[in-house]
Amino acid sequence: MPRTIHLALHPYGVGGPGQHGLWKDPRVAKNASIDIGYYIRQAQAAEHALFDALFIVDSQFINSTYPSHYLNRLEPLTLLSAVAVHTNRIGLVATASSTYNSPFNLARRLASLDHISGGRAGWNVVTSFDTGTSRNYGLDEHLDYATRYGRALESVQVIRGLWDSYEDDAFPADVARDVFLDAAKLHPLDHVGEHFRVAGPLNLSRSPQGQPVIFQAGVSEEGRNLAAQVAEGIYAPGGSLEQAQEYYRDIKRRMADAGRDPDHIKIFIHGGPIVAPTDEGARHREREIFDEDNDFASNLALLGRGFGAHDFSQYDPDGPFPDVAHLAERGGRTGAAKIIERARRESLTLRQVVETVADFKHSPFVGSPTTVADTIETWFDAGTFDGINLAFRTDRELELFVDGVVPILQKRGLFRTEYEADTLRGHLRLPVPANRYAREPELVGTQG
Ligand SMILES: Cc1cc2nc3c(=O)[nH]c(=O)nc-3n(C[C@H](O)[C@H](O)[C@H](O)COP(=O)(O)O)c2cc1C
């Protein structure tokens, strides 16, 4: 089968990181981020366009300077359970932290979404970016990288074990024989590991796709290794064509090194296409969006997020960039390291750092429908992604993409013209994991 592009939609309500001016746009409802109707409409539009998934990101720490969407938003699994009953085919990916959830609870909630949606659930495993989250869970400090990612790996392993609690034919529900459950097909987990002790079994059977699809979003060494070991999808930052190529090759190589088929992980890069009837019109709109968002105080606050929500407004903006590397040790270390390195190399002031981070950068996916389709095709052929996680400024931008770019990709054989499957796994062409007990009967009753 020819390789085709996967598309996901990533709604940002009243404005995510950097989208400081979005909530002021008269077309954006001021309650979008807490309006289930908004998410249902987004999901239905994406489903109408045959997208693979709706992707909901999340966080659990704020202060008053956080992005508008973060200040007031719905919890992903609750949100997607409501979306599930208003859609039929589109995948539903929920971000949930392995640092601040117990595996049993997560296994149950994700499997519930998988049943409610008929096998369309995915879990974006994050270890939580915001260090301040720890204080919402009774911990003085965010766990360090090694512990967070160790916990993430074990969490996925335990959760997958719990999802296999029942073999597929565990419920004969045979009235004549008076057998509801075939008890031999119910398996406890009895997991004892470094981070968790979980007896199991889970009180929920497998869904039509076997198990929810595991996604991961993290760019550090630890994040990449976690992806190579257990992820089936990645939400990657993208960046330039060369950076995306490097990331794509690196992950697929790590997959092969881990003994997995590199095709069994679908790498989605972030994309914010801006489409207009002409290239010039799209460039104009791109500049207009930049101007709407360009606010020094908001950019300064956003910079602080990667340094444990540090308040940079306490420093002289025209003084040297302060020595704050230690504040990112447990949080956004990968991104912070790049910022610090550049500030040192170019002797930048705080103001200059903010300006370089938030500077106007041409996005690759901007132009007329043909230009954007050409760029997507070039990037896809260059081995930069399997899919794009699309974020649109407004519904109008989504419409322009769906009506203009999608038909061109379809004509070129790069995107589906109808759903070939009913499950998220099916859309992503990922194998259904066999139940471990059915596959390897000798493992019955042992640790998962
Ligand atoms: C594209 C992308 C999306 C992410 N989405 C989330 C998210 O929704 N919630 C969250 O807590 N972290 C999110 N992260 C952050 C990661 O979970 C991770 O904590 C962060 O990138 C720092 O770890 P790293 O150095 O491994 O990248 C995202 C990261 C990337 C690259």
Tab-separated table of C-alpha atoms and ligand atoms in Angstrom:
chain	number	residue	atom	x	y	z
A	1	MET	CA	0.000	0.000	0.000
A	2	PRO	CA	1.431	3.443	-0.855
A	3	ARG	CA	2.483	5.626	2.041
A	4	THR	CA	-0.098	8.358	2.668
A	5	ILE	CA	-0.286	11.372	4.955
A	6	HIS	CA	-2.061	11.338	8.316
A	7	LEU	CA	-3.763	14.477	9.594
A	8	ALA	CA	-4.840	15.377	13.108
A	9	LEU	CA	-6.532	18.505	14.411
A	10	HIS	CA	-5.273	20.193	17.527
A	11	PRO	CA	-7.808	22.825	18.719
A	12	TYR	CA	-6.540	25.724	20.802
A	13	GLY	CA	-9.763	27.466	21.814
A	14	VAL	CA	-8.954	31.007	22.912
A	15	GLY	CA	-5.214	30.690	22.272
A	16	GLY	CA	-2.287	28.441	23.218
A	17	PRO	CA	1.378	29.340	23.788
A	18	GLY	CA	2.336	32.434	21.825
A	19	GLN	CA	-1.198	33.092	20.568
A	20	HIS	CA	-1.558	36.073	22.871
A	21	GLY	CA	-3.986	38.030	20.685
A	22	LEU	CA	-6.270	35.223	19.537
A	23	TRP	CA	-8.965	35.669	22.167
A	24	LYS	CA	-9.517	39.227	20.934
A	25	ASP	CA	-10.485	38.073	17.424
A	26	PRO	CA	-14.220	38.775	17.077
A	27	ARG	CA	-14.701	35.369	15.420
A	28	VAL	CA	-13.411	33.524	18.491
A	29	ALA	CA	-15.968	32.809	21.235
A	30	LYS	CA	-14.531	33.958	24.555
A	31	ASN	CA	-15.565	30.670	26.201
A	32	ALA	CA	-14.307	28.387	23.383
A	33	SER	CA	-11.878	26.467	25.612
A	34	ILE	CA	-14.638	25.375	28.003
A	35	ASP	CA	-17.455	25.013	25.482
A	36	ILE	CA	-18.037	21.358	24.591
A	37	GLY	CA	-19.996	22.552	21.558
A	38	TYR	CA	-16.779	24.119	20.205
A	39	TYR	CA	-14.873	20.826	20.496
A	40	ILE	CA	-17.734	18.822	18.984
A	41	ARG	CA	-17.893	21.192	16.004
A	42	GLN	CA	-14.109	21.013	15.561
A	43	ALA	CA	-14.200	17.201	15.702
A	44	GLN	CA	-17.103	16.996	13.261
A	45	ALA	CA	-15.352	19.343	10.814
A	46	ALA	CA	-12.190	17.243	11.061
A	47	GLU	CA	-14.162	14.028	10.632
A	48	HIS	CA	-15.950	15.469	7.608
A	49	ALA	CA	-12.475	16.138	6.174
A	50	LEU	CA	-11.477	12.492	6.939
A	51	PHE	CA	-8.767	13.454	9.462
A	52	ASP	CA	-7.227	10.658	11.527
A	53	ALA	CA	-7.659	12.220	14.945
A	54	LEU	CA	-8.607	15.054	17.224
A	55	PHE	CA	-5.660	15.707	19.535
A	56	ILE	CA	-6.157	17.342	22.945
A	57	VAL	CA	-3.102	18.628	24.812
A	58	ASP	CA	-3.146	19.381	28.520
A	59	SER	CA	-1.452	20.779	31.587
A	60	GLN	CA	-2.336	21.083	35.252
A	61	PHE	CA	-0.516	24.139	36.483
A	62	ILE	CA	-1.214	27.811	35.829
A	63	ASN	CA	-0.541	31.254	37.088
A	64	SER	CA	-2.276	34.387	35.875
A	65	THR	CA	0.216	34.923	33.027
A	66	TYR	CA	-0.416	31.559	31.322
A	67	PRO	CA	-1.802	31.303	27.753
A	68	SER	CA	-5.533	32.091	27.585
A	69	HIS	CA	-6.513	28.534	26.615
A	70	TYR	CA	-4.565	27.129	29.570
A	71	LEU	CA	-6.261	29.387	32.088
A	72	ASN	CA	-9.688	27.847	31.710
A	73	ARG	CA	-10.050	24.536	29.845
A	74	LEU	CA	-11.691	21.120	29.983
A	75	GLU	CA	-10.007	17.928	31.170
A	76	PRO	CA	-9.162	15.855	28.029
A	77	LEU	CA	-10.747	12.470	28.852
A	78	THR	CA	-13.975	14.071	30.008
A	79	LEU	CA	-14.012	16.295	26.932
A	80	LEU	CA	-13.327	13.437	24.509
A	81	SER	CA	-15.974	11.186	26.071
A	82	ALA	CA	-18.528	13.835	25.120
A	83	VAL	CA	-17.024	14.277	21.639
A	84	ALA	CA	-17.080	10.493	21.145
A	85	VAL	CA	-20.867	10.317	21.145
A	86	HIS	CA	-21.151	13.071	18.529
A	87	THR	CA	-18.670	11.519	16.073
A	88	ASN	CA	-18.282	8.083	14.476
A	89	ARG	CA	-14.899	7.619	12.879
A	90	ILE	CA	-12.319	10.171	13.976
A	91	GLY	CA	-9.632	9.111	16.480
A	92	LEU	CA	-9.632	10.812	19.892
A	93	VAL	CA	-6.244	11.376	21.521
A	94	ALA	CA	-6.111	12.554	25.133
A	95	THR	CA	-2.992	13.932	26.779
A	96	ALA	CA	-2.524	12.602	30.293
A	97	SER	CA	0.491	12.806	32.569
A	98	SER	CA	2.201	9.628	33.706
A	99	THR	CA	3.794	11.661	36.498
A	100	TYR	CA	0.542	12.755	38.133
A	101	ASN	CA	-1.756	9.787	37.534
A	102	SER	CA	-1.855	6.287	38.898
A	103	PRO	CA	-1.698	3.629	36.169
A	104	PHE	CA	-4.815	1.778	37.304
A	105	ASN	CA	-6.927	4.909	37.176
A	106	LEU	CA	-5.540	5.913	33.755
A	107	ALA	CA	-5.957	2.400	32.340
A	108	ARG	CA	-9.599	2.458	33.341
A	109	ARG	CA	-10.389	5.950	32.054
A	110	LEU	CA	-8.628	5.426	28.716
A	111	ALA	CA	-10.206	2.007	28.180
A	112	SER	CA	-13.585	3.564	28.967
A	113	LEU	CA	-13.037	6.175	26.246
A	114	ASP	CA	-11.954	3.384	23.921
A	115	HIS	CA	-15.261	1.565	24.511
A	116	ILE	CA	-17.401	4.697	24.405
A	117	SER	CA	-15.854	5.601	21.022
A	118	GLY	CA	-15.841	2.092	19.546
A	119	GLY	CA	-12.039	1.802	19.442
A	120	ARG	CA	-10.945	5.349	18.639
A	121	ALA	CA	-8.955	6.313	21.755
A	122	GLY	CA	-5.308	7.318	21.990
A	123	TRP	CA	-3.168	8.343	24.964
A	124	ASN	CA	-0.524	11.056	24.575
A	125	VAL	CA	1.857	10.155	27.394
A	126	VAL	CA	3.506	13.266	28.821
A	127	THR	CA	5.632	13.582	31.908
A	128	SER	CA	4.339	17.144	32.578
A	129	PHE	CA	6.232	20.166	31.433
A	130	ASP	CA	5.185	22.522	34.221
A	131	THR	CA	7.276	21.929	37.327
A	132	GLY	CA	4.711	23.694	39.539
A	133	THR	CA	2.283	20.797	38.970
A	134	SER	CA	4.037	18.959	41.803
A	135	ARG	CA	2.545	21.342	44.350
A	136	ASN	CA	-0.952	20.385	43.211
A	137	TYR	CA	-0.145	16.780	44.080
A	138	GLY	CA	1.475	17.161	47.470
A	139	LEU	CA	5.089	17.187	46.268
A	140	ASP	CA	7.466	20.086	46.929
A	141	GLU	CA	9.407	19.431	43.745
A	142	HIS	CA	8.715	18.096	40.256
A	143	LEU	CA	10.342	14.678	39.790
A	144	ASP	CA	13.635	14.740	37.876
A	145	TYR	CA	13.849	13.607	34.250
A	146	ALA	CA	15.165	10.106	34.919
A	147	THR	CA	12.456	9.413	37.486
A	148	ARG	CA	9.691	10.944	35.369
A	149	TYR	CA	10.615	8.987	32.261
A	150	GLY	CA	11.258	5.781	34.248
A	151	ARG	CA	7.795	6.191	35.678
A	152	ALA	CA	6.368	6.896	32.215
A	153	LEU	CA	7.816	3.683	30.785
A	154	GLU	CA	6.650	1.564	33.691
A	155	SER	CA	3.265	3.262	33.625
A	156	VAL	CA	2.736	2.351	29.956
A	157	GLN	CA	3.859	-1.219	30.624
A	158	VAL	CA	1.487	-1.595	33.580
A	159	ILE	CA	-1.402	-0.009	31.710
A	160	ARG	CA	-0.927	-2.295	28.731
A	161	GLY	CA	-0.852	-5.222	31.113
A	162	LEU	CA	-4.120	-4.083	32.660
A	163	TRP	CA	-5.688	-3.629	29.217
A	164	ASP	CA	-4.998	-7.323	28.587
A	165	SER	CA	-6.816	-8.399	31.759
A	166	TYR	CA	-9.508	-10.091	29.695
A	167	GLU	CA	-8.842	-12.197	26.628
A	168	ASP	CA	-11.084	-11.266	23.731
A	169	ASP	CA	-13.440	-14.219	24.217
A	170	ALA	CA	-13.584	-13.998	28.021
A	171	PHE	CA	-17.349	-13.360	28.128
A	172	PRO	CA	-19.314	-16.220	26.563
A	173	ALA	CA	-22.457	-14.842	28.305
A	174	ASP	CA	-24.023	-18.225	27.558
A	175	VAL	CA	-27.386	-18.462	29.316
A	176	ALA	CA	-27.908	-22.117	28.351
A	177	ARG	CA	-24.630	-23.133	30.008
A	178	ASP	CA	-25.047	-20.499	32.751
A	179	VAL	CA	-21.593	-19.052	32.026
A	180	PHE	CA	-21.214	-15.276	31.900
A	181	LEU	CA	-17.425	-15.143	32.328
A	182	ASP	CA	-14.849	-17.763	31.399
A	183	ALA	CA	-12.687	-17.242	34.490
A	184	ALA	CA	-9.643	-18.862	32.821
A	185	LYS	CA	-9.571	-15.865	30.470
A	186	LEU	CA	-9.316	-13.271	33.234
A	187	HIS	CA	-5.739	-12.455	34.241
A	188	PRO	CA	-4.428	-10.523	37.217
A	189	LEU	CA	-1.250	-8.544	36.620
A	190	ASP	CA	0.557	-8.845	39.961
A	191	HIS	CA	2.981	-6.152	38.903
A	192	VAL	CA	5.741	-5.179	41.320
A	193	GLY	CA	8.160	-2.639	39.851
A	194	GLU	CA	10.379	0.283	40.748
A	195	HIS	CA	7.555	2.827	40.708
A	196	PHE	CA	4.306	0.872	40.958
A	197	ARG	CA	2.688	-2.118	42.596
A	198	VAL	CA	-0.522	-3.048	40.813
A	199	ALA	CA	-2.395	-6.281	41.378
A	200	GLY	CA	-5.089	-6.076	38.697
A	201	PRO	CA	-7.065	-7.293	36.914
A	202	LEU	CA	-8.793	-4.286	35.351
A	203	ASN	CA	-12.581	-4.451	35.346
A	204	LEU	CA	-12.848	-3.590	31.670
A	205	SER	CA	-12.392	-5.690	28.536
A	206	ARG	CA	-10.517	-4.840	25.343
A	207	SER	CA	-12.080	-2.610	22.681
A	208	PRO	CA	-12.449	-3.177	18.922
A	209	GLN	CA	-8.890	-1.862	18.443
A	210	GLY	CA	-7.478	-4.060	21.200
A	211	GLN	CA	-5.840	-1.224	23.106
A	212	PRO	CA	-5.741	2.584	22.821
A	213	VAL	CA	-2.880	3.921	20.687
A	214	ILE	CA	0.110	5.223	22.666
A	215	PHE	CA	1.447	8.640	21.658
A	216	GLN	CA	4.371	10.509	23.176
A	217	ALA	CA	5.460	14.159	23.085
A	218	GLY	CA	8.969	14.905	24.279
A	219	VAL	CA	12.184	15.848	22.564
A	220	SER	CA	14.872	15.061	25.166
A	221	GLU	CA	17.006	11.910	25.034
A	222	GLU	CA	14.724	10.391	27.641
A	223	GLY	CA	11.630	11.322	25.619
A	224	ARG	CA	13.043	9.872	22.403
A	225	ASN	CA	14.000	6.627	24.104
A	226	LEU	CA	10.559	6.277	25.625
A	227	ALA	CA	9.052	6.778	22.165
A	228	ALA	CA	11.347	4.166	20.628
A	229	GLN	CA	10.422	1.641	23.299
A	230	VAL	CA	6.655	2.014	23.548
A	231	ALA	CA	5.085	4.757	21.413
A	232	GLU	CA	2.997	4.152	18.310
A	233	GLY	CA	2.643	7.854	17.548
A	234	ILE	CA	4.631	10.991	18.358
A	235	TYR	CA	3.684	14.621	18.559
A	236	ALA	CA	6.967	16.242	17.494
A	237	PRO	CA	7.793	19.935	17.270
A	238	GLY	CA	8.837	19.935	13.594
A	239	GLY	CA	10.957	23.099	13.195
A	240	SER	CA	12.879	23.439	9.918
A	241	LEU	CA	12.850	20.750	7.216
A	242	GLU	CA	16.351	19.669	8.239
A	243	GLN	CA	15.444	19.517	11.945
A	244	ALA	CA	12.331	17.474	11.199
A	245	GLN	CA	14.351	15.121	8.989
A	246	GLU	CA	16.935	14.656	11.728
A	247	TYR	CA	14.255	13.933	14.323
A	248	TYR	CA	12.392	11.533	12.013
A	249	ARG	CA	15.541	9.562	11.145
A	250	ASP	CA	16.664	9.511	14.753
A	251	ILE	CA	13.376	8.095	16.065
A	252	LYS	CA	13.076	5.474	13.310
A	253	ARG	CA	16.681	4.407	13.985
A	254	ARG	CA	16.042	4.136	17.720
A	255	MET	CA	12.947	2.056	16.936
A	256	ALA	CA	14.982	-0.349	14.832
A	257	ASP	CA	17.644	-0.504	17.577
A	258	ALA	CA	14.907	-1.382	20.067
A	259	GLY	CA	13.879	-4.268	17.802
A	260	ARG	CA	10.637	-2.661	16.641
A	261	ASP	CA	9.341	-2.101	13.113
A	262	PRO	CA	9.978	1.614	12.351
A	263	ASP	CA	6.692	1.724	10.445
A	264	HIS	CA	4.840	1.020	13.682
A	265	ILE	CA	5.342	4.564	14.906
A	266	LYS	CA	3.639	7.485	13.167
A	267	ILE	CA	5.483	10.757	13.652
A	268	PHE	CA	3.234	13.828	13.602
A	269	ILE	CA	4.890	17.221	13.389
A	270	HIS	CA	3.210	20.388	14.544
A	271	GLY	CA	1.844	22.516	11.703
A	272	GLY	CA	-0.091	25.772	11.650
A	273	PRO	CA	-1.002	26.239	7.977
A	274	ILE	CA	-2.227	29.589	6.734
A	275	VAL	CA	-4.076	29.286	3.467
A	276	ALA	CA	-5.480	32.089	1.311
A	277	PRO	CA	-6.534	32.305	-2.327
A	278	THR	CA	-3.096	33.723	-3.213
A	279	ASP	CA	0.421	33.332	-1.785
A	280	GLU	CA	0.536	37.062	-1.193
A	281	GLY	CA	-2.759	37.010	0.712
A	282	ALA	CA	-1.520	34.174	2.921
A	283	ARG	CA	1.754	35.976	3.669
A	284	HIS	CA	-0.217	39.074	4.553
A	285	ARG	CA	-2.399	37.054	6.931
A	286	GLU	CA	0.712	35.476	8.481
A	287	ARG	CA	2.124	38.923	9.246
A	288	GLU	CA	-1.245	40.088	10.594
A	289	ILE	CA	-1.339	37.121	13.013
A	290	PHE	CA	2.208	37.895	14.146
A	291	ASP	CA	1.228	41.500	14.866
A	292	GLU	CA	-1.880	40.399	16.807
A	293	ASP	CA	0.280	38.220	19.056
A	294	ASN	CA	3.394	40.327	19.392
A	295	ASP	CA	3.383	41.589	22.958
A	296	PHE	CA	6.601	41.848	24.959
A	297	ALA	CA	5.100	41.279	28.421
A	298	SER	CA	3.238	38.154	27.259
A	299	ASN	CA	6.330	36.813	25.494
A	300	LEU	CA	8.390	37.444	28.630
A	301	ALA	CA	5.879	35.477	30.717
A	302	LEU	CA	5.853	32.641	28.180
A	303	LEU	CA	9.652	32.432	28.338
A	304	GLY	CA	9.287	31.890	32.079
A	305	ARG	CA	7.142	28.789	31.601
A	306	GLY	CA	10.115	26.646	30.538
A	307	PHE	CA	12.020	27.787	33.635
A	308	GLY	CA	9.502	26.610	36.225
A	309	ALA	CA	7.101	29.513	35.569
A	310	HIS	CA	9.887	31.903	36.554
A	311	ASP	CA	8.982	35.593	36.729
A	312	PHE	CA	11.427	37.285	34.354
A	313	SER	CA	9.708	40.661	34.822
A	314	GLN	CA	11.808	41.135	37.997
A	315	TYR	CA	14.979	41.716	35.901
A	316	ASP	CA	16.171	44.678	33.889
A	317	PRO	CA	15.225	43.689	30.321
A	318	ASP	CA	18.328	45.407	29.023
A	319	GLY	CA	20.668	43.637	31.408
A	320	PRO	CA	22.407	40.328	30.645
A	321	PHE	CA	20.284	37.174	30.459
A	322	PRO	CA	20.073	35.993	34.082
A	323	ASP	CA	21.692	32.797	35.297
A	324	VAL	CA	18.587	30.608	35.554
A	325	ALA	CA	19.629	27.302	33.951
A	326	HIS	CA	18.996	25.424	37.208
A	327	LEU	CA	15.297	26.372	37.088
A	328	ALA	CA	14.833	24.294	33.922
A	329	GLU	CA	16.642	21.219	35.233
A	330	ARG	CA	13.390	19.404	35.949
A	331	GLY	CA	11.071	21.052	33.435
A	332	GLY	CA	11.655	22.342	29.911
A	333	ARG	CA	15.357	21.450	29.956
A	334	THR	CA	15.714	20.676	26.233
A	335	GLY	CA	14.256	23.979	25.044
A	336	ALA	CA	15.876	25.993	27.831
A	337	ALA	CA	19.340	24.636	27.006
A	338	LYS	CA	19.040	25.985	23.448
A	339	ILE	CA	17.953	29.413	24.686
A	340	ILE	CA	20.761	29.630	27.250
A	341	GLU	CA	23.389	28.459	24.788
A	342	ARG	CA	22.367	31.117	22.249
A	343	ALA	CA	22.191	33.864	24.888
A	344	ARG	CA	25.754	33.038	25.958
A	345	ARG	CA	27.132	32.667	22.447
A	346	GLU	CA	25.676	35.966	21.242
A	347	SER	CA	25.874	37.804	24.622
A	348	LEU	CA	22.163	38.625	24.461
A	349	THR	CA	20.239	40.755	26.926
A	350	LEU	CA	16.966	39.457	28.373
A	351	ARG	CA	15.033	41.638	25.927
A	352	GLN	CA	17.022	40.282	22.997
A	353	VAL	CA	16.381	36.703	24.136
A	354	VAL	CA	12.640	37.346	24.256
A	355	GLU	CA	12.783	39.011	20.855
A	356	THR	CA	14.743	36.192	19.228
A	357	VAL	CA	12.467	33.500	20.679
A	358	ALA	CA	9.315	35.350	19.622
A	359	ASP	CA	10.692	36.822	16.389
A	360	PHE	CA	8.715	36.647	13.141
A	361	LYS	CA	9.536	33.359	11.442
A	362	HIS	CA	8.014	32.318	8.146
A	363	SER	CA	6.058	29.135	8.596
A	364	PRO	CA	6.629	26.638	5.764
A	365	PHE	CA	2.927	25.875	5.306
A	366	VAL	CA	1.745	29.322	4.216
A	367	GLY	CA	0.361	30.184	0.787
A	368	SER	CA	-2.283	29.380	-1.773
A	369	PRO	CA	-3.808	25.877	-1.602
A	370	THR	CA	-1.407	24.644	-4.295
A	371	THR	CA	1.645	26.147	-2.571
A	372	VAL	CA	0.711	24.589	0.777
A	373	ALA	CA	-0.030	21.213	-0.835
A	374	ASP	CA	3.310	21.373	-2.689
A	375	THR	CA	5.175	22.111	0.541
A	376	ILE	CA	3.410	19.311	2.408
A	377	GLU	CA	4.297	16.917	-0.390
A	378	THR	CA	7.929	18.048	-0.460
A	379	TRP	CA	8.269	17.620	3.300
A	380	PHE	CA	6.524	14.253	3.252
A	381	ASP	CA	8.761	12.960	0.437
A	382	ALA	CA	11.822	14.289	2.282
A	383	GLY	CA	11.086	11.993	5.231
A	384	THR	CA	10.139	14.598	7.805
A	385	PHE	CA	6.800	13.219	9.022
A	386	ASP	CA	4.108	10.579	8.711
A	387	GLY	CA	1.434	13.032	9.755
A	388	ILE	CA	0.795	16.650	10.701
A	389	ASN	CA	-0.918	17.797	13.863
A	390	LEU	CA	-2.703	20.862	12.559
A	391	ALA	CA	-3.552	23.930	14.600
A	392	PHE	CA	-5.615	26.647	12.937
A	393	ARG	CA	-6.034	30.210	14.006
A	394	THR	CA	-9.790	30.351	13.427
A	395	ASP	CA	-12.518	28.187	11.898
A	396	ARG	CA	-12.030	30.174	8.685
A	397	GLU	CA	-8.402	28.995	8.415
A	398	LEU	CA	-9.508	25.400	9.020
A	399	GLU	CA	-12.126	25.741	6.266
A	400	LEU	CA	-9.624	27.180	3.792
A	401	PHE	CA	-7.312	24.231	4.437
A	402	VAL	CA	-10.043	21.599	4.235
A	403	ASP	CA	-11.667	23.029	1.107
A	404	GLY	CA	-8.451	24.066	-0.639
A	405	VAL	CA	-5.522	21.858	0.353
A	406	VAL	CA	-7.133	18.517	1.240
A	407	PRO	CA	-8.667	17.962	-2.252
A	408	ILE	CA	-5.261	18.588	-3.867
A	409	LEU	CA	-3.581	16.077	-1.554
A	410	GLN	CA	-6.368	13.612	-2.389
A	411	LYS	CA	-5.953	14.105	-6.155
A	412	ARG	CA	-2.255	13.388	-5.771
A	413	GLY	CA	-3.020	10.151	-3.906
A	414	LEU	CA	-1.443	11.510	-0.726
A	415	PHE	CA	-4.536	11.538	1.492
A	416	ARG	CA	-7.533	9.216	1.820
A	417	THR	CA	-10.782	9.901	-0.042
A	418	GLU	CA	-12.811	7.846	2.418
A	419	TYR	CA	-12.217	6.227	5.796
A	420	GLU	CA	-10.975	2.675	5.287
A	421	ALA	CA	-11.341	1.816	8.985
A	422	ASP	CA	-13.474	2.504	12.053
A	423	THR	CA	-10.707	2.663	14.652
A	424	LEU	CA	-7.765	4.981	15.314
A	425	ARG	CA	-5.391	2.033	14.880
A	426	GLY	CA	-7.023	1.324	11.548
A	427	HIS	CA	-6.613	4.916	10.344
A	428	LEU	CA	-2.945	4.906	11.346
A	429	ARG	CA	-2.368	1.444	9.886
A	430	LEU	CA	-1.047	0.171	13.166
A	431	PRO	CA	-1.326	-3.488	14.131
A	432	VAL	CA	-3.853	-4.573	16.771
A	433	PRO	CA	-1.736	-5.878	19.648
A	434	ALA	CA	-2.604	-9.488	20.366
A	435	ASN	CA	-3.671	-10.145	23.933
A	436	ARG	CA	-0.469	-11.270	25.625
A	437	TYR	CA	-2.140	-14.261	27.274
A	438	ALA	CA	-3.806	-15.484	24.097
A	439	ARG	CA	-0.523	-15.093	22.234
A	440	GLU	CA	1.735	-16.626	24.830
A	441	PRO	CA	-0.272	-18.974	27.012
A	442	GLU	CA	2.814	-19.835	29.075
A	443	LEU	CA	2.756	-16.276	30.460
A	444	VAL	CA	-0.654	-16.686	32.082
A	445	GLY	CA	-0.605	-15.327	35.604
A	446	THR	CA	2.844	-13.750	35.414
A	447	GLN	CA	3.800	-10.128	35.613
A	448	GLY	CA	2.944	-7.952	32.593
B	1	LIG	C1	4.864	19.015	20.361
B	1	LIG	C2	4.857	18.826	21.842
B	1	LIG	C3	3.635	18.811	22.542
B	1	LIG	C4	3.613	18.659	23.922
B	1	LIG	N1	2.418	18.650	24.600
B	1	LIG	C5	2.426	18.567	25.955
B	1	LIG	C6	1.239	18.607	26.700
B	1	LIG	O1	0.153	18.719	26.160
B	1	LIG	N2	1.322	18.551	28.067
B	1	LIG	C7	2.517	18.450	28.729
B	1	LIG	O2	2.529	18.381	29.951
B	1	LIG	N3	3.649	18.396	28.020
B	1	LIG	C8	3.625	18.451	26.684
B	1	LIG	N4	4.798	18.409	25.994
B	1	LIG	C9	6.019	18.403	26.797
B	1	LIG	C10	6.619	17.077	27.048
B	1	LIG	O3	5.757	16.231	27.735
B	1	LIG	C11	7.867	17.232	27.865
B	1	LIG	O4	7.537	17.366	29.207
B	1	LIG	C12	8.648	18.446	27.517
B	1	LIG	O5	8.836	18.482	26.134
B	1	LIG	C13	9.950	18.441	28.264
B	1	LIG	O6	10.538	17.201	28.123
B	1	LIG	P1	11.544	16.919	26.960
B	1	LIG	O7	12.754	17.696	27.350
B	1	LIG	O8	11.645	15.433	26.973
B	1	LIG	O9	10.954	17.421	25.669
B	1	LIG	C14	4.816	18.536	24.619
B	1	LIG	C15	6.027	18.543	23.926
B	1	LIG	C16	6.064	18.683	22.550
B	1	LIG	C17	7.393	18.666	21.868
